[in-house]
């Protein structure tokens, strides 16, 4: 034990490797106190009180939003920073063109220099956590060390944190090491670094979700995707939703959409009234991350490694996502939303009240831009969602019937199509494109390739990742069907052509019909598209333009798209599986 640092509570762990690491981190960062988190209610209450006292958390209207808080971040610290995020394999090639790379020794040296003494005067929190149900063989554990009580509070909602996780870590003697400090919150002194071969994450200079809640994107995607490749499973940026039909059958669907492209909304979908009347139900398993692996019967089984939702606030309203809205009426941490005169949280798309204060705490003026930051978020326990699935905590996971890829594509891409087989499905995922959003810093609305919605999150070379995906197609495998959707197709007037949200169930019903061999479709070179009559559109008014654009395959446009996809695959050189080149060539051939 380092004599200079008084622990506020003694290490509850007998695991030498853990105690040694905590002491070496303390020796580097020099905190005044070390606090081992036990995950108890009393600990959480004390943290909230302390953050209220120092202004980190502002209480919200306790009548309308009991137990809820507002956090206003530093205005330069509101989103993921992809340009400052590094994946540090020994060999640059293993990180791939999809990642920023730095040699591990150089990266450690650079970031350790920032950590040197950075916790002086602060408390260092040690957070043992488990990603996934605590008794699940698919779950994996980690320990995050941080000097941010806001991070501790969010990790408590987002993960299974505390004594049970520590017990599992001691049993397994293996865990992902995450070191985080908010530092000076200076964008010039900010790095998010990953060392997949060392199961280690180091993050400095940001308090924002994806940069700081290390269980989430850093562990459950970047580190886990690399682990998953070695161990024969998949760690994906996907929601998991159960669709129950009037016969009581539940089909689970996993869907990868890029950040701020509709995962939380689809995971919590409320069926249109006519579907509700007939007995359709939707069950939320997860809204952001999916870990899945083949079961004994050859199907893929999935768990949600998270225990909460870190959801986008803007656009969440009574019409778009009533389940999310119901979830966040109490015991929620809001980050960078606006407030009304009576101190309720508010954001664009909630309702037509006029806010009093914007996300920076200034008197609201329309000239200053949106009242809530476009990437403002809520953190809430998954259990508070009315549609939370009774099988969400199942240790073995839920069987996946369909995998869906999708992005924001204003043009070209139809509402839905089905890949003809797994290999084609992998190409569909690998060639996904989407317009950038406010979830990461940088320009919004720029179309980029975001394969499987994993561009910012894959912890290794995309070429190897696609090969890993292809490897699941082997004798005995009963793989899900693969689909592609686009809720964001726009008409000539610039408006969305598809109503989206609850009406997306109409598309999911068609997919389930395809899985069961019941629904019709038209074969095209890009895959099987429904005819307008193959979808239940009762009660939906679609213009002729919408029918034309949502259900048609534009041959010339797709030829250009396939040429562009071919160039994209070439960027990965000889490492890219030839199978995908062959698949691209086959489709292009079909289009000529
Ligand atoms: P991350 O948490 O960043 O990974 O985002 P997400 O994929 O969970 O996205 P989310 O469901 O929070 O949606 C982001 C934005 O897209 C919100 O403003 C939604 O209102 C909007 N959105 C979601 N689904 C639809 C849809 O079907 N149609 C349209 N037009 N907008 C949608
Ligand atoms: C995303 O950006 O995809 C999110 C939010 O889900 S974050 O946790 O910041 O990654
Ligand atoms: Mn996400």
Coordinates of C-alpha atoms and ligand atoms in Angstrom, one line a residue:
X1 CA 0.0 0.0 0.0
X2 CA 1.3 3.4 -0.9
X3 CA 1.8 5.2 2.4
X4 CA 1.2 8.7 1.0
X5 CA -2.4 8.0 0.0
X6 CA -5.0 7.4 2.6
X7 CA -7.8 5.2 1.2
X8 CA -11.2 6.5 2.3
X9 CA -12.2 2.8 2.5
X10 CA -9.8 -0.1 2.4
X11 CA -9.6 -2.3 -0.7
X12 CA -12.3 -4.9 -0.5
X13 CA -10.4 -7.1 -2.9
X14 CA -8.1 -10.0 -2.4
X15 CA -7.0 -9.9 -6.0
X16 CA -3.4 -8.9 -6.0
X17 CA -3.3 -7.9 -9.7
X18 CA -6.2 -5.5 -9.1
X19 CA -4.7 -4.0 -5.9
X20 CA -1.3 -3.6 -7.5
X21 CA -2.8 -1.8 -10.5
X22 CA -4.9 0.5 -8.3
X23 CA -1.8 1.4 -6.3
X24 CA 0.3 2.0 -9.4
X25 CA -2.3 4.3 -10.8
X26 CA -2.5 6.1 -7.5
X27 CA 1.3 6.5 -7.5
X28 CA 1.0 8.1 -10.9
X29 CA -2.1 10.3 -10.5
X30 CA -1.6 11.2 -6.8
X31 CA -5.2 11.5 -5.6
X32 CA -5.9 12.7 -2.0
X33 CA -8.3 9.7 -1.4
X34 CA -9.1 6.3 -2.9
X35 CA -12.8 5.2 -2.9
X36 CA -13.7 1.7 -3.8
X37 CA -17.2 1.7 -5.1
X38 CA -19.6 -0.9 -3.7
X39 CA -22.6 0.1 -5.9
X40 CA -24.9 0.6 -2.8
X41 CA -27.8 3.0 -2.6
X42 CA -26.1 4.8 0.3
X43 CA -23.0 5.4 -1.8
X44 CA -25.1 6.7 -4.7
X45 CA -27.0 9.0 -2.5
X46 CA -23.8 10.4 -1.0
X47 CA -22.3 11.0 -4.4
X48 CA -25.4 12.8 -5.6
X49 CA -25.3 15.0 -2.5
X50 CA -21.7 15.8 -3.0
X51 CA -22.3 16.7 -6.7
X52 CA -25.2 18.9 -5.7
X53 CA -23.0 20.7 -3.2
X54 CA -20.3 21.4 -5.7
X55 CA -22.6 22.3 -8.6
X56 CA -21.8 19.3 -10.8
X57 CA -25.5 18.3 -10.6
X58 CA -28.4 20.8 -10.5
X59 CA -31.7 19.4 -9.0
X60 CA -34.6 19.4 -11.5
X61 CA -38.3 20.0 -10.6
X62 CA -38.9 17.4 -7.9
X63 CA -42.7 17.3 -8.4
X64 CA -42.5 16.5 -12.2
X65 CA -39.2 14.7 -12.2
X66 CA -38.4 13.2 -8.8
X67 CA -34.8 12.1 -8.3
X68 CA -33.6 13.8 -11.5
X69 CA -30.6 16.0 -12.1
X70 CA -29.2 18.2 -14.7
X71 CA -25.5 18.2 -15.6
X72 CA -24.1 21.0 -17.8
X73 CA -20.8 19.9 -19.3
X74 CA -18.0 22.1 -20.3
X75 CA -19.2 23.6 -23.6
X76 CA -16.2 22.1 -25.5
X77 CA -16.9 18.6 -24.1
X78 CA -20.3 17.5 -25.6
X79 CA -19.6 14.5 -27.8
X80 CA -17.2 11.7 -28.8
X81 CA -13.9 12.9 -30.3
X82 CA -13.1 10.5 -33.0
X83 CA -10.0 12.4 -34.1
X84 CA -8.5 12.0 -30.6
X85 CA -9.5 8.3 -30.3
X86 CA -6.7 5.8 -30.9
X87 CA -6.5 2.0 -31.2
X88 CA -3.0 1.0 -30.2
X89 CA -2.0 -2.5 -31.5
X90 CA 1.7 -3.4 -31.7
X91 CA 1.3 -3.5 -35.5
X92 CA -0.4 -0.6 -37.2
X93 CA -1.9 -2.9 -39.8
X94 CA -3.9 -4.6 -37.0
X95 CA -5.6 -1.3 -36.3
X96 CA -6.4 -0.8 -40.0
X97 CA -7.3 2.2 -42.0
X98 CA -10.5 2.5 -40.0
X99 CA -8.7 3.6 -36.9
X100 CA -6.2 6.2 -35.7
X101 CA -3.2 4.3 -34.6
X102 CA -0.3 5.1 -32.3
X103 CA 2.4 2.6 -31.2
X104 CA 1.5 1.4 -27.7
X105 CA 4.8 2.5 -26.0
X106 CA 4.4 6.0 -27.5
X107 CA 0.7 6.2 -26.6
X108 CA 1.3 5.1 -23.0
X109 CA 4.1 7.7 -22.6
X110 CA 2.0 10.4 -24.1
X111 CA -1.0 9.9 -22.0
X112 CA 0.8 8.9 -18.8
X113 CA 2.5 12.3 -18.9
X114 CA -1.0 13.8 -18.8
X115 CA -2.1 11.5 -15.9
X116 CA 1.1 12.4 -13.9
X117 CA -0.3 14.0 -10.7
X118 CA -3.6 14.9 -12.3
X119 CA -5.7 13.7 -9.4
X120 CA -4.1 15.9 -6.7
X121 CA -6.7 17.2 -4.4
X122 CA -9.3 14.8 -5.8
X123 CA -10.8 11.5 -4.9
X124 CA -9.9 8.5 -7.1
X125 CA -12.9 6.1 -7.5
X126 CA -12.4 2.4 -8.3
X127 CA -15.4 1.0 -10.1
X128 CA -15.7 -2.7 -10.6
X129 CA -18.4 -3.4 -13.2
X130 CA -19.9 -6.2 -15.2
X131 CA -21.1 -5.8 -18.8
X132 CA -24.0 -8.1 -19.1
X133 CA -26.2 -10.0 -16.6
X134 CA -24.0 -10.8 -13.7
X135 CA -24.5 -14.6 -14.1
X136 CA -24.2 -14.6 -17.9
X137 CA -21.5 -16.6 -19.6
X138 CA -21.5 -14.0 -22.3
X139 CA -20.9 -11.1 -19.8
X140 CA -17.4 -9.6 -19.3
X141 CA -16.0 -7.5 -16.5
X142 CA -13.9 -4.4 -16.1
X143 CA -12.6 -1.9 -13.5
X144 CA -12.7 1.8 -14.3
X145 CA -10.6 4.2 -12.2
X146 CA -11.8 7.8 -12.5
X147 CA -11.7 11.1 -10.7
X148 CA -15.2 12.0 -11.8
X149 CA -18.1 11.4 -9.5
X150 CA -20.4 12.1 -12.5
X151 CA -18.8 9.2 -14.3
X152 CA -19.3 7.0 -11.2
X153 CA -23.0 7.9 -11.0
X154 CA -23.5 7.3 -14.8
X155 CA -21.6 4.0 -14.6
X156 CA -23.9 2.9 -11.8
X157 CA -26.9 3.3 -14.0
X158 CA -25.2 2.0 -17.2
X159 CA -23.5 -1.1 -15.8
X160 CA -23.8 -3.7 -13.1
X161 CA -21.4 -2.0 -10.7
X162 CA -20.1 -2.9 -7.3
X163 CA -19.7 -5.9 -5.0
X164 CA -21.2 -8.5 -7.3
X165 CA -19.0 -7.5 -10.2
X166 CA -15.9 -7.5 -7.9
X167 CA -16.7 -11.0 -6.8
X168 CA -16.9 -12.2 -10.4
X169 CA -13.6 -10.4 -11.3
X170 CA -11.9 -12.2 -8.4
X171 CA -13.3 -15.5 -9.6
X172 CA -12.2 -15.0 -13.2
X173 CA -9.0 -13.1 -12.3
X174 CA -9.4 -11.2 -15.6
X175 CA -10.8 -7.8 -16.3
X176 CA -10.5 -4.8 -18.6
X177 CA -8.5 -2.0 -17.0
X178 CA -9.9 1.5 -17.7
X179 CA -8.2 4.6 -16.4
X180 CA -10.0 7.9 -16.8
X181 CA -9.4 11.5 -15.6
X182 CA -11.3 14.6 -16.6
X183 CA -8.0 16.4 -16.5
X184 CA -8.5 20.0 -17.4
X185 CA -11.3 19.3 -19.9
X186 CA -9.0 21.0 -22.5
X187 CA -9.7 19.7 -26.0
X188 CA -5.9 20.2 -26.7
X189 CA -5.1 17.8 -23.9
X190 CA -7.6 15.0 -24.6
X191 CA -7.0 11.4 -25.7
X192 CA -9.1 8.3 -25.7
X193 CA -6.6 5.4 -26.1
X194 CA -7.2 1.7 -26.4
X195 CA -4.7 -1.2 -26.0
X196 CA -6.7 -4.2 -27.1
X197 CA -3.8 -6.6 -26.7
X198 CA -3.4 -5.4 -23.0
X199 CA -7.2 -5.2 -22.3
X200 CA -6.5 -1.6 -21.3
X201 CA -8.2 1.8 -21.9
X202 CA -6.8 5.2 -21.0
X203 CA -8.9 8.3 -21.4
X204 CA -7.9 11.8 -20.4
X205 CA -9.5 15.2 -20.7
X206 CA -13.2 14.5 -21.3
X207 CA -16.2 13.8 -19.1
X208 CA -18.6 13.0 -22.0
X209 CA -20.3 9.6 -22.1
X210 CA -18.6 7.7 -24.9
X211 CA -15.2 9.2 -23.9
X212 CA -15.5 8.7 -20.2
X213 CA -18.0 5.9 -19.3
X214 CA -15.4 3.4 -20.2
X215 CA -17.7 0.3 -20.0
X216 CA -19.7 1.6 -22.9
X217 CA -18.0 2.2 -26.3
X218 CA -14.4 1.8 -25.1
X219 CA -14.8 -1.6 -23.4
X220 CA -18.1 -3.1 -24.8
X221 CA -17.2 -2.3 -28.4
X222 CA -13.5 -1.4 -29.1
X223 CA -11.9 -3.8 -26.6
X224 CA -14.7 -6.4 -26.8
X225 CA -14.8 -6.5 -30.6
X226 CA -11.1 -7.6 -30.5
X227 CA -11.8 -10.1 -27.7
X228 CA -14.8 -11.4 -29.6
X229 CA -12.8 -12.1 -32.7
X230 CA -10.3 -14.2 -30.7
X231 CA -13.1 -16.0 -28.8
X232 CA -15.6 -16.5 -31.7
X233 CA -18.4 -14.1 -30.9
X234 CA -19.5 -10.6 -32.0
X235 CA -19.6 -7.3 -30.2
X236 CA -21.8 -4.9 -32.1
X237 CA -23.3 -1.4 -32.1
X238 CA -26.8 -2.8 -32.2
X239 CA -30.1 -2.5 -30.5
X240 CA -32.0 -5.7 -29.6
X241 CA -35.8 -5.7 -29.7
X242 CA -38.4 -8.5 -29.3
X243 CA -41.4 -8.3 -31.6
X244 CA -44.4 -10.3 -30.3
X245 CA -47.1 -11.1 -32.9
X246 CA -50.8 -11.7 -32.2
X247 CA -50.1 -15.5 -31.9
X248 CA -47.7 -14.7 -29.0
X249 CA -44.5 -15.7 -30.9
X250 CA -41.6 -13.4 -30.2
X251 CA -38.9 -12.7 -32.8
X252 CA -35.8 -10.9 -31.7
X253 CA -34.1 -8.5 -34.1
X254 CA -30.7 -6.9 -33.7
X255 CA -30.2 -3.7 -35.6
X256 CA -27.0 -1.6 -36.3
X257 CA -27.7 2.1 -37.1
X258 CA -24.9 4.7 -36.6
X259 CA -25.0 7.1 -33.6
X260 CA -28.2 9.2 -33.5
X261 CA -29.8 7.2 -36.3
X262 CA -32.7 5.6 -34.4
X263 CA -31.5 2.6 -32.3
X264 CA -33.1 3.8 -29.0
X265 CA -36.3 4.7 -30.9
X266 CA -36.6 1.3 -32.6
X267 CA -35.8 -0.6 -29.4
X268 CA -38.7 1.1 -27.6
X269 CA -41.1 1.3 -30.5
X270 CA -44.8 1.5 -29.8
X271 CA -46.9 -0.3 -32.4
X272 CA -49.5 1.7 -34.4
X273 CA -52.9 1.6 -32.9
X274 CA -54.2 -1.0 -35.4
X275 CA -51.3 -3.3 -34.5
X276 CA -51.9 -2.8 -30.8
X277 CA -55.5 -3.7 -31.2
X278 CA -54.6 -7.0 -32.8
X279 CA -52.1 -7.9 -30.0
X280 CA -48.7 -6.9 -31.4
X281 CA -46.2 -6.0 -28.6
X282 CA -42.7 -4.8 -28.6
X283 CA -40.1 -5.7 -26.0
X284 CA -36.9 -3.7 -25.4
X285 CA -33.7 -5.8 -24.7
X286 CA -31.1 -3.2 -25.5
X287 CA -30.7 0.1 -27.3
X288 CA -27.1 0.5 -28.2
X289 CA -24.8 -2.5 -27.8
X290 CA -25.3 -6.2 -28.5
X291 CA -22.9 -9.1 -27.7
X292 CA -23.9 -12.3 -29.5
X293 CA -22.5 -15.8 -30.1
X294 CA -23.7 -19.1 -31.6
X295 CA -25.6 -21.3 -29.3
X296 CA -25.7 -25.2 -29.3
X297 CA -28.6 -25.1 -31.8
X298 CA -26.5 -23.0 -34.3
X299 CA -28.6 -19.8 -33.8
X300 CA -27.0 -16.5 -32.6
X301 CA -27.9 -15.6 -29.0
X302 CA -27.6 -12.0 -27.8
X303 CA -27.3 -10.1 -24.6
X304 CA -27.3 -6.4 -23.9
X305 CA -24.1 -5.7 -22.0
X306 CA -25.5 -2.5 -20.6
X307 CA -27.9 -1.9 -17.7
X308 CA -29.2 1.5 -18.7
X309 CA -29.8 3.9 -21.6
X310 CA -27.6 6.9 -22.5
X311 CA -30.1 8.2 -25.0
X312 CA -30.3 11.2 -27.3
X313 CA -32.8 13.8 -25.8
X314 CA -33.7 15.9 -28.8
X315 CA -36.5 14.4 -30.8
X316 CA -37.8 12.3 -27.9
X317 CA -41.4 13.2 -27.5
X318 CA -44.9 11.8 -26.8
X319 CA -45.4 11.0 -30.5
X320 CA -41.9 9.7 -31.4
X321 CA -40.8 7.7 -28.3
X322 CA -43.4 7.6 -25.5
X323 CA -41.6 4.6 -23.8
X324 CA -38.4 6.7 -23.5
X325 CA -40.4 9.6 -22.2
X326 CA -42.1 7.4 -19.6
X327 CA -38.7 6.0 -18.6
X328 CA -37.2 9.4 -17.8
X329 CA -39.9 10.9 -15.6
X330 CA -37.9 10.0 -12.5
X331 CA -34.4 9.0 -11.3
X332 CA -32.7 10.3 -14.4
X333 CA -29.5 12.3 -15.1
X334 CA -29.9 14.7 -17.9
X335 CA -26.8 16.2 -19.6
X336 CA -26.9 19.4 -21.6
X337 CA -30.6 19.8 -22.0
X338 CA -32.5 23.1 -21.6
X339 CA -34.9 23.9 -18.7
X340 CA -38.3 25.5 -18.5
X341 CA -39.2 28.4 -16.1
X342 CA -40.3 25.8 -13.5
X343 CA -37.1 23.9 -13.9
X344 CA -38.2 20.9 -15.9
X345 CA -35.8 19.4 -18.5
X346 CA -36.6 20.4 -22.0
X347 CA -35.3 19.8 -25.6
X348 CA -36.3 20.4 -29.2
X349 CA -39.0 17.9 -30.2
X350 CA -40.4 17.5 -26.6
X351 CA -43.3 19.8 -26.8
X352 CA -44.1 23.4 -27.8
X353 CA -43.2 25.1 -24.5
X354 CA -40.6 27.8 -24.6
X355 CA -37.5 27.0 -22.5
X356 CA -36.2 29.5 -20.0
X357 CA -32.5 28.5 -19.9
X358 CA -30.5 26.9 -22.7
X359 CA -28.0 24.0 -22.2
X360 CA -25.3 26.3 -21.1
X361 CA -27.5 27.9 -18.5
X362 CA -28.0 31.2 -20.4
X363 CA -31.4 32.8 -20.8
X364 CA -32.8 31.2 -23.8
X365 CA -32.5 33.2 -27.0
X366 CA -33.4 31.6 -30.4
X367 CA -30.4 33.5 -31.9
X368 CA -28.0 31.3 -29.8
X369 CA -29.1 28.1 -31.6
X370 CA -30.9 25.1 -30.2
X371 CA -31.9 25.4 -26.5
X372 CA -30.8 21.8 -25.8
X373 CA -27.5 20.7 -27.2
X374 CA -28.2 18.4 -30.3
X375 CA -26.3 15.7 -28.5
X376 CA -27.9 16.3 -25.1
X377 CA -28.6 13.0 -23.4
X378 CA -30.4 11.2 -20.6
X379 CA -29.0 8.4 -18.4
X380 CA -31.6 6.1 -17.0
X381 CA -31.9 2.5 -15.7
X382 CA -33.1 0.1 -18.3
X383 CA -35.6 -1.2 -15.7
X384 CA -37.5 2.1 -15.9
X385 CA -38.6 1.4 -19.5
X386 CA -42.2 0.2 -19.7
X387 CA -41.3 -2.1 -22.6
X388 CA -38.3 -3.6 -20.8
X389 CA -38.2 -7.3 -21.9
X390 CA -38.8 -10.0 -19.2
X391 CA -35.9 -11.8 -21.0
X392 CA -33.5 -8.9 -21.1
X393 CA -31.5 -10.4 -18.2
X394 CA -31.6 -14.0 -19.5
X395 CA -28.1 -15.4 -18.9
X396 CA -28.1 -17.3 -22.2
X397 CA -29.3 -14.3 -24.2
X398 CA -32.2 -14.2 -26.7
X399 CA -32.1 -15.9 -30.1
X400 CA -31.8 -13.5 -33.1
X401 CA -34.1 -14.0 -36.1
X402 CA -32.9 -11.0 -38.2
X403 CA -30.0 -8.6 -38.3
X404 CA -30.8 -5.2 -39.7
X405 CA -28.4 -2.6 -41.0
X406 CA -29.4 1.0 -41.8
X407 CA -28.2 4.6 -42.0
X408 CA -29.3 8.1 -42.9
X409 CA -29.5 8.1 -46.6
X410 CA -31.4 11.1 -48.1
X411 CA -31.3 9.5 -51.6
X412 CA -30.9 6.3 -53.5
X413 CA -31.4 3.7 -50.7
X414 CA -35.0 2.2 -50.5
X415 CA -37.0 1.7 -47.3
X416 CA -36.0 -1.9 -47.0
X417 CA -34.3 -4.8 -48.8
X418 CA -33.2 -8.3 -47.8
X419 CA -29.8 -9.8 -48.5
X420 CA -29.9 -13.1 -50.4
X421 CA -27.6 -14.9 -48.0
X422 CA -25.1 -14.3 -45.2
X423 CA -22.2 -13.4 -47.5
X424 CA -24.3 -10.8 -49.2
X425 CA -25.5 -9.6 -45.8
X426 CA -21.9 -9.1 -44.7
X427 CA -21.3 -7.0 -47.8
X428 CA -24.5 -5.0 -47.1
X429 CA -23.2 -4.3 -43.6
X430 CA -19.7 -3.6 -44.8
X431 CA -20.8 -1.0 -47.4
X432 CA -23.3 0.8 -45.2
X433 CA -23.2 4.6 -45.6
X434 CA -24.7 7.3 -43.4
X435 CA -24.7 11.0 -42.8
X436 CA -22.7 12.1 -39.8
X437 CA -24.6 13.3 -36.7
X438 CA -24.0 15.4 -33.5
X439 CA -23.0 12.3 -31.5
X440 CA -19.4 13.0 -32.6
X441 CA -17.6 16.4 -32.9
X442 CA -17.1 17.6 -36.5
X443 CA -19.4 18.3 -39.4
X444 CA -22.9 17.0 -39.4
X445 CA -24.7 15.6 -42.4
X446 CA -21.7 14.4 -44.4
X447 CA -22.2 11.0 -46.0
X448 CA -19.5 8.5 -45.0
X449 CA -19.1 4.7 -45.0
X450 CA -19.9 3.5 -41.6
X451 CA -19.7 -0.3 -41.9
X452 CA -22.1 -2.1 -39.5
X453 CA -22.3 1.3 -37.6
X454 CA -18.9 0.4 -36.2
X455 CA -16.6 2.9 -38.0
X456 CA -15.9 4.7 -34.7
X457 CA -16.0 1.6 -32.6
X458 CA -14.2 -1.4 -34.2
X459 CA -11.1 -2.2 -32.2
X460 CA -9.2 -3.8 -35.1
X461 CA -8.8 -3.7 -38.9
X462 CA -12.2 -3.7 -40.7
X463 CA -10.9 -6.2 -43.2
X464 CA -10.2 -8.7 -40.4
X465 CA -13.6 -7.8 -38.9
X466 CA -15.5 -8.6 -42.1
X467 CA -13.6 -11.9 -42.4
X468 CA -14.7 -12.6 -38.8
X469 CA -18.3 -11.9 -39.8
X470 CA -18.0 -14.2 -42.8
X471 CA -16.6 -17.0 -40.6
X472 CA -19.9 -17.5 -38.9
X473 CA -21.3 -19.1 -42.0
X474 CA -20.3 -22.7 -41.4
X475 CA -21.9 -26.1 -41.3
X476 CA -24.6 -26.3 -38.6
X477 CA -25.0 -22.5 -38.4
X478 CA -28.6 -21.3 -38.4
X479 CA -27.8 -17.6 -39.1
X480 CA -30.3 -14.8 -39.0
X481 CA -31.6 -13.2 -42.2
X482 CA -29.9 -9.9 -43.0
X483 CA -31.8 -6.7 -44.0
X484 CA -31.1 -3.1 -44.8
X485 CA -33.4 -0.3 -43.9
X486 CA -33.5 3.5 -44.5
X487 CA -36.0 5.5 -42.4
X488 CA -34.4 8.7 -43.7
X489 CA -35.1 8.8 -47.4
X490 CA -36.1 12.4 -48.5
X491 CA -38.3 13.6 -51.3
X492 CA -37.6 16.4 -53.7
X493 CA -39.1 18.8 -51.2
X494 CA -36.5 17.8 -48.6
X495 CA -38.9 16.1 -46.3
X496 CA -38.7 12.5 -45.0
X497 CA -40.9 10.3 -47.2
X498 CA -41.5 7.6 -44.5
X499 CA -43.4 8.4 -41.3
X500 CA -40.9 6.3 -39.3
X501 CA -41.0 5.6 -35.5
X502 CA -44.0 3.4 -34.6
X503 CA -44.8 2.8 -38.3
X504 CA -41.4 1.1 -38.6
X505 CA -43.1 -2.0 -37.2
X506 CA -44.7 -2.4 -40.6
X507 CA -41.3 -3.1 -42.0
X508 CA -40.3 -5.4 -39.1
X509 CA -43.5 -7.4 -39.7
X510 CA -42.4 -7.9 -43.3
X511 CA -39.0 -9.0 -42.2
X512 CA -40.5 -11.6 -39.8
X513 CA -42.8 -12.7 -42.7
X514 CA -39.7 -13.2 -44.8
X515 CA -38.0 -15.2 -42.0
X516 CA -41.0 -17.4 -41.8
X517 CA -41.2 -17.8 -45.6
X518 CA -44.6 -16.0 -45.7
X519 CA -44.1 -12.5 -47.1
X520 CA -43.7 -11.6 -50.7
X521 CA -40.8 -9.7 -52.3
X522 CA -39.3 -8.8 -55.7
X523 CA -35.8 -10.0 -56.5
X524 CA -33.4 -7.4 -57.7
X525 CA -29.6 -7.4 -58.0
X526 CA -29.3 -5.5 -54.7
X527 CA -31.5 -7.9 -52.8
X528 CA -35.2 -8.7 -52.3
X529 CA -37.5 -5.6 -52.0
X530 CA -41.1 -5.7 -50.9
X531 CA -43.6 -4.5 -53.5
X532 CA -45.9 -1.8 -52.0
X533 CA -48.6 -4.4 -51.6
X534 CA -46.2 -6.7 -49.5
X535 CA -46.2 -4.2 -46.6
X536 CA -49.2 -3.5 -44.4
X537 CA -49.7 0.2 -45.1
X538 CA -53.3 0.4 -43.7
X539 CA -53.7 3.9 -42.2
X540 CA -50.5 5.2 -43.7
X541 CA -50.8 8.0 -46.4
X542 CA -47.9 7.7 -48.8
X543 CA -47.6 10.1 -51.7
X544 CA -46.9 8.7 -55.2
X545 CA -43.3 10.1 -54.9
X546 CA -42.9 8.2 -51.6
X547 CA -44.2 4.9 -53.1
X548 CA -41.9 5.3 -56.0
X549 CA -38.8 6.2 -54.0
X550 CA -39.2 3.9 -51.0
X551 CA -40.0 0.8 -53.0
X552 CA -37.9 1.1 -56.1
X553 CA -34.3 0.2 -57.1
X554 CA -32.7 2.9 -59.1
X555 CA -30.4 0.8 -61.4
X556 CA -28.1 3.7 -62.6
X557 CA -27.8 5.1 -59.1
X558 CA -27.0 1.7 -57.6
X559 CA -24.4 1.0 -60.3
X560 CA -22.5 4.1 -59.2
X561 CA -23.0 3.0 -55.5
X562 CA -21.5 -0.4 -56.2
X563 CA -18.5 1.1 -58.0
X564 CA -18.0 3.3 -55.0
X565 CA -18.3 0.3 -52.7
X566 CA -15.7 -1.5 -54.8
X567 CA -13.3 1.4 -54.3
X568 CA -13.9 1.4 -50.6
X569 CA -13.1 -2.3 -50.4
X570 CA -9.9 -1.7 -52.3
X571 CA -8.8 0.8 -49.7
X572 CA -8.2 -2.1 -47.4
X573 CA -5.7 -3.8 -49.7
X574 CA -5.0 -7.5 -49.8
X575 CA -6.3 -8.0 -46.3
X576 CA -9.9 -7.5 -47.5
X577 CA -11.6 -10.9 -48.0
X578 CA -11.8 -11.7 -51.7
X579 CA -15.3 -13.0 -51.0
X580 CA -16.5 -9.5 -50.5
X581 CA -14.9 -8.3 -53.8
X582 CA -16.5 -11.2 -55.5
X583 CA -19.9 -10.3 -54.0
X584 CA -19.5 -6.7 -55.1
X585 CA -18.6 -7.8 -58.6
X586 CA -21.6 -10.2 -58.7
X587 CA -24.0 -7.4 -57.8
X588 CA -22.5 -4.9 -60.2
X589 CA -22.7 -7.5 -62.9
X590 CA -26.4 -7.9 -62.2
X591 CA -27.0 -4.2 -62.5
X592 CA -25.4 -3.8 -66.0
Ligands
LIG1 P1 -26.9 6.7 -30.2 O1 -27.4 6.7 -28.8 O2 -26.1 7.9 -30.6 O3 -26.2 5.5 -30.6 O4 -28.2 7.0 -31.2 P2 -29.5 6.0 -31.6 O5 -29.1 5.2 -32.8 O6 -30.0 5.3 -30.4 O7 -30.5 7.1 -32.1 P3 -31.9 7.6 -31.5 O8 -33.0 6.5 -31.5 O9 -31.7 8.3 -30.2 O10 -32.4 8.6 -32.6 C1 -31.7 9.8 -32.9 C2 -32.5 10.8 -33.6 O11 -33.2 10.2 -34.8 C3 -33.7 11.3 -32.8 O12 -33.7 12.7 -32.9 C4 -34.9 10.6 -33.3 O13 -36.0 11.4 -33.1 C5 -34.6 10.4 -34.8 N1 -35.3 9.2 -35.3 C6 -35.3 8.0 -34.7 N2 -36.0 7.1 -35.5 C7 -36.5 7.8 -36.5 C8 -37.4 7.5 -37.6 O14 -37.9 6.3 -37.8 N3 -37.6 8.4 -38.5 C9 -37.1 9.7 -38.4 N4 -37.4 10.6 -39.3 N5 -36.3 10.1 -37.3 C10 -36.0 9.1 -36.4
LIG2 C1 -23.1 7.0 -29.6 O1 -22.5 8.1 -29.9 O2 -23.2 6.1 -30.5 C2 -23.7 6.8 -28.3 C3 -23.4 7.8 -27.3 O3 -24.4 5.9 -28.1 S1 -21.8 7.5 -26.6 O4 -21.9 6.8 -25.4 O5 -21.2 8.8 -26.4 O6 -21.0 6.8 -27.6
LIG3 MN1 -24.5 4.5 -29.9

